PDB file of C-alpha atoms in Angstrom:
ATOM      1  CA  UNK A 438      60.334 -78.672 -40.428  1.00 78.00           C
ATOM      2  CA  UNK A 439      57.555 -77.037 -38.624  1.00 84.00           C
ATOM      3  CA  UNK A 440      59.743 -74.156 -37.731  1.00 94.00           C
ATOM      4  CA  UNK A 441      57.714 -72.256 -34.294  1.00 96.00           C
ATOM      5  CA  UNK A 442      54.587 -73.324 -33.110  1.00 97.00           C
ATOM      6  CA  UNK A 443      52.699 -71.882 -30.976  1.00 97.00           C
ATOM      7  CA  UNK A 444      49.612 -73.106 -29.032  1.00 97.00           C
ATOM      8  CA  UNK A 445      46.782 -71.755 -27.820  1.00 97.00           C
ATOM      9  CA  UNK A 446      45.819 -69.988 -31.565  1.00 96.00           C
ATOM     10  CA  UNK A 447      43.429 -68.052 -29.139  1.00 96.00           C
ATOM     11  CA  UNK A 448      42.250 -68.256 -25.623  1.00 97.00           C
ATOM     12  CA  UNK A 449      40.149 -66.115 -23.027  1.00 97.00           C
ATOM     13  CA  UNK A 450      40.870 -65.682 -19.500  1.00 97.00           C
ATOM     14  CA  UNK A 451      39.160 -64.055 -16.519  1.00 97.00           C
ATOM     15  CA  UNK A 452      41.555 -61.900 -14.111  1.00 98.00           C
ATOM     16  CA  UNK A 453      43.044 -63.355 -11.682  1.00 97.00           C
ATOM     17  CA  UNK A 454      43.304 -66.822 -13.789  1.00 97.00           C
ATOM     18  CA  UNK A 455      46.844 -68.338 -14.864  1.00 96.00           C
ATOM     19  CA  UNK A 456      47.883 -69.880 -17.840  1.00 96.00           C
ATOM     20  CA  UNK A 457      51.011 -71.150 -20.038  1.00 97.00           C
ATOM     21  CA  UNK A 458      51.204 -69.743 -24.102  1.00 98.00           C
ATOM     22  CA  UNK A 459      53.151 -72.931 -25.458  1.00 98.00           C
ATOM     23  CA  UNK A 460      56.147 -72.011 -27.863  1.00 98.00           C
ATOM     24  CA  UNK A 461      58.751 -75.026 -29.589  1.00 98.00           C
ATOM     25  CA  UNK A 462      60.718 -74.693 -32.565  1.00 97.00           C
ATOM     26  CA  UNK A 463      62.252 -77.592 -34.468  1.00 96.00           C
ATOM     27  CA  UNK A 464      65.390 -75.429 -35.950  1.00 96.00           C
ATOM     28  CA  UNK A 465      67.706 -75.826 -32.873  1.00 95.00           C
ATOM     29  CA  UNK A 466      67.803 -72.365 -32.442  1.00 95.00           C
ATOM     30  CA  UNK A 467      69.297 -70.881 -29.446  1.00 94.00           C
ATOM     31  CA  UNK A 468      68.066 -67.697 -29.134  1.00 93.00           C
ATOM     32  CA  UNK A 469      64.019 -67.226 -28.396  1.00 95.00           C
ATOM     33  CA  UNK A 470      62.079 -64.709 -27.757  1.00 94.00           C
ATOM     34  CA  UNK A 471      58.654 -63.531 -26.536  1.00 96.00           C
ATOM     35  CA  UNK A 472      56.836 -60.764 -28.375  1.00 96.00           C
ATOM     36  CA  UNK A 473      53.402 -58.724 -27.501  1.00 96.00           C
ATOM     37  CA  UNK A 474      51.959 -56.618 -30.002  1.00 96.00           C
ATOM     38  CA  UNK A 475      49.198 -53.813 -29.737  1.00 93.00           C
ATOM     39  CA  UNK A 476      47.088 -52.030 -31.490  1.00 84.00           C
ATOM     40  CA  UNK A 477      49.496 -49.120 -32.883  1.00 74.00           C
ATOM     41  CA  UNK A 478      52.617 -49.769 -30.783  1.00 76.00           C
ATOM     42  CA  UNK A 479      54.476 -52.924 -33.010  1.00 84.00           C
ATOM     43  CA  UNK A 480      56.145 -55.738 -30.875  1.00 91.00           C
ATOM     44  CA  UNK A 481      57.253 -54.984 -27.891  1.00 92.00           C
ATOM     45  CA  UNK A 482      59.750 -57.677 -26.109  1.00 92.00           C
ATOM     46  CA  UNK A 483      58.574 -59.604 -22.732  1.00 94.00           C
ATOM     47  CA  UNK A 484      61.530 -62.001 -22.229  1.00 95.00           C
ATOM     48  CA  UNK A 485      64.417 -63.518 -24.294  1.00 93.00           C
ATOM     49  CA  UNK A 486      66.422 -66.410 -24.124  1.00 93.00           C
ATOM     50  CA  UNK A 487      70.104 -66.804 -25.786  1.00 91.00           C
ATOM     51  CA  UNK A 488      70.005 -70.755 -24.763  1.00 92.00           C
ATOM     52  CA  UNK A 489      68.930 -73.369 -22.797  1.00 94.00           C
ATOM     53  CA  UNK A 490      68.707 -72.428 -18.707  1.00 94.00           C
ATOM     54  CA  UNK A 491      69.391 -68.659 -19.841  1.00 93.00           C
ATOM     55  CA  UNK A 492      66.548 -66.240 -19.606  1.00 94.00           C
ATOM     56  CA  UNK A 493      66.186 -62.108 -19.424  1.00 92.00           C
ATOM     57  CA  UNK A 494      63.918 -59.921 -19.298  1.00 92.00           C
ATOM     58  CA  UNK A 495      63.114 -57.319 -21.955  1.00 89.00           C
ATOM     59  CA  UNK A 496      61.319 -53.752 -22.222  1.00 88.00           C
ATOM     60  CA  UNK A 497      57.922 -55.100 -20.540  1.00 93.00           C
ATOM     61  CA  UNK A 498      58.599 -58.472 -18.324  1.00 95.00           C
ATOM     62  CA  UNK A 499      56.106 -57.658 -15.311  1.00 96.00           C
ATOM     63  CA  UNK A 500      53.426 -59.947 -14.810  1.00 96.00           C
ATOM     64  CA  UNK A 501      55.358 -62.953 -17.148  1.00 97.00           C
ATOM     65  CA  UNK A 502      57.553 -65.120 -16.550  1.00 97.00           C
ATOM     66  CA  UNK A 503      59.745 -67.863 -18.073  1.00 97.00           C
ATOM     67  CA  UNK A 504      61.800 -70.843 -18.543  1.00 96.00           C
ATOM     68  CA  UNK A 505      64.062 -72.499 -20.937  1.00 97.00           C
ATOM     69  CA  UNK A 506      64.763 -76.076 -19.640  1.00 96.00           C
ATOM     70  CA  UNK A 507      65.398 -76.986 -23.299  1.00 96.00           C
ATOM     71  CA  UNK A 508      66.593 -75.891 -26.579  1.00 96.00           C
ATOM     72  CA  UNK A 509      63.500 -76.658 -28.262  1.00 97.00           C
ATOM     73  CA  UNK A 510      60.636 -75.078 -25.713  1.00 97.00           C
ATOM     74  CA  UNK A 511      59.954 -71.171 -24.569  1.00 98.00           C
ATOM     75  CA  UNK A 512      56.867 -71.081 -22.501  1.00 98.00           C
ATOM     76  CA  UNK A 513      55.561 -68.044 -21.372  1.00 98.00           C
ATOM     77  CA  UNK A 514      53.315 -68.168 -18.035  1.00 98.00           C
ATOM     78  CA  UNK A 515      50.960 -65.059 -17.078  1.00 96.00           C
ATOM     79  CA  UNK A 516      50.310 -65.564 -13.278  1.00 92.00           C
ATOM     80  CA  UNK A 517      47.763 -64.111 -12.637  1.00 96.00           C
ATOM     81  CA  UNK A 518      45.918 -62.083 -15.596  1.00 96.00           C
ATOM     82  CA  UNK A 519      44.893 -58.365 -16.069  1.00 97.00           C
ATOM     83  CA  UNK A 520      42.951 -56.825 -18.944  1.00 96.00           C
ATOM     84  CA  UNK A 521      46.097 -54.717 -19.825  1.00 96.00           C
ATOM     85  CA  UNK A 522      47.848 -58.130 -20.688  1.00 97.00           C
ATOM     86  CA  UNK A 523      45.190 -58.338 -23.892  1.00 97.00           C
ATOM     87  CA  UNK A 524      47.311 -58.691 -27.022  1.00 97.00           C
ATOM     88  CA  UNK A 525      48.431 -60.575 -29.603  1.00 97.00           C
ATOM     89  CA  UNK A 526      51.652 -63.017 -28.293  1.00 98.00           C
ATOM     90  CA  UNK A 527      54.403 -64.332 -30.590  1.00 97.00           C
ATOM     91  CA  UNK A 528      57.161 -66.373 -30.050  1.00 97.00           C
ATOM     92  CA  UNK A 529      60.107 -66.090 -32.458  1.00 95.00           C
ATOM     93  CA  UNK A 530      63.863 -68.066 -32.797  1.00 95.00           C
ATOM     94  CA  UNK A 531      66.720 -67.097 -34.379  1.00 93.00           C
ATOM     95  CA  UNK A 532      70.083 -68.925 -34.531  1.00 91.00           C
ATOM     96  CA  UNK A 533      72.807 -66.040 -34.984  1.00 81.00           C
ATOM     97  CA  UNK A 534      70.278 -63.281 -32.758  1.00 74.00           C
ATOM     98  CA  UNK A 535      69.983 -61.811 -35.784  1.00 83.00           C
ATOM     99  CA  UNK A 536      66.961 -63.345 -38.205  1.00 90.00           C
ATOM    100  CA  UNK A 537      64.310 -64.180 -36.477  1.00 92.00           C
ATOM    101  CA  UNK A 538      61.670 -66.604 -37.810  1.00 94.00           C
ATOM    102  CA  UNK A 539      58.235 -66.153 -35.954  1.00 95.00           C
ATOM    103  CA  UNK A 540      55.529 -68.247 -34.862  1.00 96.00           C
ATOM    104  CA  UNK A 541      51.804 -67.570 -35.849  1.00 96.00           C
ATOM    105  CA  UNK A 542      50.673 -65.842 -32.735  1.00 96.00           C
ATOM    106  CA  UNK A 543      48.435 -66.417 -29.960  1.00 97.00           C
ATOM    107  CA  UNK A 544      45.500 -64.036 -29.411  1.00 96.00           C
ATOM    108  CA  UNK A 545      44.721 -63.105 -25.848  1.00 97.00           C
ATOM    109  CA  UNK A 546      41.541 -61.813 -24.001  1.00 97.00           C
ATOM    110  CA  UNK A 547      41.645 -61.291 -20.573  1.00 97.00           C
ATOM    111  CA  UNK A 548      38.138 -60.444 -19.188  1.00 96.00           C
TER     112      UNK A 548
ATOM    113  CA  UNK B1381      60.638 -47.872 -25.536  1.00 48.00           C
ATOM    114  CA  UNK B1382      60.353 -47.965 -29.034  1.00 49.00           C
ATOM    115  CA  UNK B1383      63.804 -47.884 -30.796  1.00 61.00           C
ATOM    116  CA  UNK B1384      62.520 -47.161 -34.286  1.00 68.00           C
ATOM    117  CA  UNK B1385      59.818 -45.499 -35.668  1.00 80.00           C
ATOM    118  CA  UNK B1386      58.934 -45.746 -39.055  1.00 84.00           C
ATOM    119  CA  UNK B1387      57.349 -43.271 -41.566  1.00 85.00           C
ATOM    120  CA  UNK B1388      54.668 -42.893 -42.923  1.00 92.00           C
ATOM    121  CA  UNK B1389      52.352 -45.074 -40.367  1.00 91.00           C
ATOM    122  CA  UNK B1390      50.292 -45.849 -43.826  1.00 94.00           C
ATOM    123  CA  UNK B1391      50.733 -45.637 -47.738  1.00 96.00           C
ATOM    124  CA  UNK B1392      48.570 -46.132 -50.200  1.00 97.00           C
ATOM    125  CA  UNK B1393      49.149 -47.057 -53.975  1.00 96.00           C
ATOM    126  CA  UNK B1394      48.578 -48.624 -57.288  1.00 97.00           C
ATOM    127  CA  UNK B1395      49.916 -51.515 -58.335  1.00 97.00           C
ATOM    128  CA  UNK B1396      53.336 -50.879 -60.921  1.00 97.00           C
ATOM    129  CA  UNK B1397      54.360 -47.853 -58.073  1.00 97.00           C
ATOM    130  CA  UNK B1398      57.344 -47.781 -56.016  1.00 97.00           C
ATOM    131  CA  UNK B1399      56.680 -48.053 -52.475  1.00 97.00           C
ATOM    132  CA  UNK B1400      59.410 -46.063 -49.822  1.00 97.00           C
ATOM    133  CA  UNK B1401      59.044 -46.116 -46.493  1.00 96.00           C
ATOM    134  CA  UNK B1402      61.147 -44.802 -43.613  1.00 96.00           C
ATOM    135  CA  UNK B1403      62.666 -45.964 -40.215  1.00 95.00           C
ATOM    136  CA  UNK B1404      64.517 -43.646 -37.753  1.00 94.00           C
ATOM    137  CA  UNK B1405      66.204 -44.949 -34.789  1.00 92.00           C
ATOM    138  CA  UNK B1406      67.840 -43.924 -31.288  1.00 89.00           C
ATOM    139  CA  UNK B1407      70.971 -45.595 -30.412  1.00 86.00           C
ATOM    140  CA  UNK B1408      74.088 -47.048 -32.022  1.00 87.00           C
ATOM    141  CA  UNK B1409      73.272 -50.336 -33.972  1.00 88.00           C
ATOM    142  CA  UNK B1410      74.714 -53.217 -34.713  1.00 88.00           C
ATOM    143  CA  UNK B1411      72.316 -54.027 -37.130  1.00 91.00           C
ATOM    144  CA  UNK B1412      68.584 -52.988 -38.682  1.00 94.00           C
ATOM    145  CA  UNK B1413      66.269 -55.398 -40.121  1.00 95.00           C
ATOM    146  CA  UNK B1414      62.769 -54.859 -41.961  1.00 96.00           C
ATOM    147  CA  UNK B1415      60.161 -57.504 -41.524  1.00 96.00           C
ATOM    148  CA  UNK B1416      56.537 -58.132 -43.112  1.00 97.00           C
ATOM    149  CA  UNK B1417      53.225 -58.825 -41.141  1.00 96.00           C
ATOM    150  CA  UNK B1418      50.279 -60.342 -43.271  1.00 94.00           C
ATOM    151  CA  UNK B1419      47.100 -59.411 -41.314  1.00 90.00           C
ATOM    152  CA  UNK B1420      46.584 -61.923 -38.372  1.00 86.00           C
ATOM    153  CA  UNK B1421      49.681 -63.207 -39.513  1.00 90.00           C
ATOM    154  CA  UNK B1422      53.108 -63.670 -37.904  1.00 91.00           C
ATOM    155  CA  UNK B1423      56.307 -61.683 -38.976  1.00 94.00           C
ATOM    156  CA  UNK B1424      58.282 -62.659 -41.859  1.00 96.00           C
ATOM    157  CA  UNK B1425      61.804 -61.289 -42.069  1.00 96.00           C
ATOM    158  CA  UNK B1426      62.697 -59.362 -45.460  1.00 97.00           C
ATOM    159  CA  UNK B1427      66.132 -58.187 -45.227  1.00 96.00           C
ATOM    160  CA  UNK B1428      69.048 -57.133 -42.978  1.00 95.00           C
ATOM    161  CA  UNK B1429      71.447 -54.630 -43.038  1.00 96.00           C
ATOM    162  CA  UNK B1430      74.730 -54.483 -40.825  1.00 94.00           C
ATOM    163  CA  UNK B1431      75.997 -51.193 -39.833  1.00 93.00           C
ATOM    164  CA  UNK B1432      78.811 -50.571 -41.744  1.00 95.00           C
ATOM    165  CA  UNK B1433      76.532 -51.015 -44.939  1.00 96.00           C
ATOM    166  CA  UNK B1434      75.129 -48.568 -46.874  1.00 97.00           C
ATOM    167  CA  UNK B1435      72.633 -50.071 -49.456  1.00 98.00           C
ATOM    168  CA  UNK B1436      71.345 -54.027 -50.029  1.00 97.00           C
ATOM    169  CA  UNK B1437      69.658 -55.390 -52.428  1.00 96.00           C
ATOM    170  CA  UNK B1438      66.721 -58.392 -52.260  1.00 95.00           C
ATOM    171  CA  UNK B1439      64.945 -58.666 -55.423  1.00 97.00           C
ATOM    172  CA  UNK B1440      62.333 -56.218 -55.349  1.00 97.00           C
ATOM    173  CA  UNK B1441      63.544 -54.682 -52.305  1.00 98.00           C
ATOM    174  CA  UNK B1442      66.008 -52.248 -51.638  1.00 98.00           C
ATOM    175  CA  UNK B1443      67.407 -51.085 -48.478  1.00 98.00           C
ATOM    176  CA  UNK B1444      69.595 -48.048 -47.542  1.00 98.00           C
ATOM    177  CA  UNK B1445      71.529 -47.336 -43.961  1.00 97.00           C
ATOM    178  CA  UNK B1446      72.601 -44.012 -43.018  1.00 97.00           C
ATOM    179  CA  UNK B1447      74.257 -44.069 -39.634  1.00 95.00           C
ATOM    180  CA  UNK B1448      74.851 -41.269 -39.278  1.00 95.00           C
ATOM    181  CA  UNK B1449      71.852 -39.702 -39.426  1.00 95.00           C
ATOM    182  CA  UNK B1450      70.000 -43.058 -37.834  1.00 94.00           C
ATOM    183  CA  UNK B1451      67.954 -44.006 -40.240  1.00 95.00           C
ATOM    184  CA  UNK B1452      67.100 -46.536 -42.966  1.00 96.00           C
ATOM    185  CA  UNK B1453      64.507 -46.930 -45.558  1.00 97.00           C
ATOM    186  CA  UNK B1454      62.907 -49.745 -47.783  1.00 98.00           C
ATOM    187  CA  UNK B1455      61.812 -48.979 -51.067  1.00 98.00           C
ATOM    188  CA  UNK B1456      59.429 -52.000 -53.172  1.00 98.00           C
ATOM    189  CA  UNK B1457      59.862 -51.820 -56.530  1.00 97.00           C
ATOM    190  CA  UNK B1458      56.863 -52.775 -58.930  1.00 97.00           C
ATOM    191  CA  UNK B1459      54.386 -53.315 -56.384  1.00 97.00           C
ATOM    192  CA  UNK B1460      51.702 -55.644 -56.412  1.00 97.00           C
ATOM    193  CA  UNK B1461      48.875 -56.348 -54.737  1.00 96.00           C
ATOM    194  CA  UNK B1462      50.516 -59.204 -52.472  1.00 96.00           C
ATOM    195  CA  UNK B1463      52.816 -56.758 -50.905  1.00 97.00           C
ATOM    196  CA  UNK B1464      49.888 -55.676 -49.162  1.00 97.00           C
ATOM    197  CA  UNK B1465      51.139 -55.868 -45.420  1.00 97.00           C
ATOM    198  CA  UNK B1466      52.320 -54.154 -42.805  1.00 95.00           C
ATOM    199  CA  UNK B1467      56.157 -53.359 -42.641  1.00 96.00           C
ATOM    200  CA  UNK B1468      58.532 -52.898 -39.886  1.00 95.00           C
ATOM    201  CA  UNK B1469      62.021 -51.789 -38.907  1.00 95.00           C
ATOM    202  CA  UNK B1470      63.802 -53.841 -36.135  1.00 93.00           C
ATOM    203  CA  UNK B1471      67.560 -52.758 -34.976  1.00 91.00           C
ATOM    204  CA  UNK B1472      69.590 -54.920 -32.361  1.00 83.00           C
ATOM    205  CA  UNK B1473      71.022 -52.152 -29.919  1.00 68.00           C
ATOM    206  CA  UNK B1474      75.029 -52.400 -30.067  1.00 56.00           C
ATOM    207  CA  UNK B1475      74.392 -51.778 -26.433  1.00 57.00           C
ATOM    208  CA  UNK B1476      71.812 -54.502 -25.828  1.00 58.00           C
ATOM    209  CA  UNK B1477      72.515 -58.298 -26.180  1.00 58.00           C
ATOM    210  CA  UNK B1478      72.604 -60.159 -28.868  1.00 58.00           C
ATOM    211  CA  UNK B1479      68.678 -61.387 -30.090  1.00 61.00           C
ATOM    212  CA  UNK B1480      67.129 -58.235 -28.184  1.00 75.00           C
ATOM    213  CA  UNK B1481      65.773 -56.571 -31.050  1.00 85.00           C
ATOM    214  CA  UNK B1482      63.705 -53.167 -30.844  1.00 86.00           C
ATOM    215  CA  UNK B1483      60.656 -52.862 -33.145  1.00 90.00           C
ATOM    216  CA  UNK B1484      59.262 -49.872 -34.867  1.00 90.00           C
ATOM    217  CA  UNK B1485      55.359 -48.894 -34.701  1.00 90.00           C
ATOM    218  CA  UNK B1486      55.201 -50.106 -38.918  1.00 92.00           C
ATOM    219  CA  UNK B1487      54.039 -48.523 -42.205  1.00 94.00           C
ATOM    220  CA  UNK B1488      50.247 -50.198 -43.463  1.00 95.00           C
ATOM    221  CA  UNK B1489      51.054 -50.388 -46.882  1.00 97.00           C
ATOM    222  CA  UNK B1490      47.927 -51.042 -49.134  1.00 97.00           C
ATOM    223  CA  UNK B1491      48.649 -51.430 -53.014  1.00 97.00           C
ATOM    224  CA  UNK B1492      45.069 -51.347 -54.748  1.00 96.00           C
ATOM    225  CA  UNK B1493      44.941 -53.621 -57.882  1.00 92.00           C
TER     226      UNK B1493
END
């Protein structure tokens, strides 16, 4: 098994531009989950999913959103990009909610 | 905003020294994990302790819960120089739904060879 990949490994942006961070997992996990993490603050959660066509929002949705048209894919589209959305991304899946098995991370630069 | 908050934000020791570090938390749990971040690397979950448990054991590691004083702590046994990371408490709100876990700030633990 691969377990959660995640593509781009790293990728610049200018404001203003869009872009998808790709997220699968190959565990047939239900839940997923998008993660940013900061200098000094940890992981902070964007959006969650508890299954396929189910999607919420966590502590710091604005300026992200999601979709979940199947179990094995979590996207994660920026609209339109701002410097404050710099960060390291991760996408992690769990099958209870409770362990969580985490991608590799994609690096962010927004210009 | 953050739900845990872990102490100290960085340790260093020797190798052969116990390692201890601290999470406090807000709100009722249902459950509090601790994970491990290699630099540039993604999380790797440790160990997980449900709410009506007080200590667990994982090899090396061992974990203590006291509810009511909301708070938890990891100690390493033996260290070694491979349990240089960064650690972190994450609890899943009783509150909050299910897979919407709240992660602490971490403890850098260095262990010098």
């Amino acid at each position: 098994n691969a377990g959660v990949t995640q593509t781009p490994k790293f990728q610049v942006l200018k404001t203003g531009q869009s872009m998808t961070l790709q997220c699968a997992q190959d565990m047939n996990h239900e839940y997923m989950s998008w993660y940013r993490q900061d200098p000094g603050m940890g992981l902070r959660l964007i959006h969650y999913s508890v299954g396929a066509g189910i999607t919420d929002q966590g502590e710091v949705p604005n300026g992200y959103n999601v979709s979940r048209s199947t179990t094995e894919d979590f996207p994660l589209r920026l609209l339109s990009a701002a410097p404050s959305q710099t960060s390291v991304y991760f996408c992690a899946s769990s099958s209870t909610g409770d362990e969580q098995f985490f991608g590799p991370g994609t690096r962010l630069t927004v210009l | 905003s953050q739900q845990g908050e872990e102490d100290p934000q960085a340790l260093s020791i020797q190798e052969g020294e116990n390692a201890t570090m601290n999470c406090s938390y807000k709100t009722s749990i249902n459950n509090l994990q601790w994970y491990r971040q290699n630099s540039g690397r993604g999380l790797v979950h440790l160990i997980l302790i449900r709410s009506n448990e007080r200590e667990k054991h994982s090899g090396r590691l061992r974990v203590t819960l006291d509810t009511s004083k909301k708070s938890s702590s990891l100690l390493i046994t033996a260290s070694r120089a491979a349990d240089t990371a960064s650690y972190f408490c994450a609890t899943d709100a009783r509150d909050e739904s299910q897979g919407n876990l709240i992660f602490g700030k971490g403890t850098k633990l260095s262990v010098k060879p």
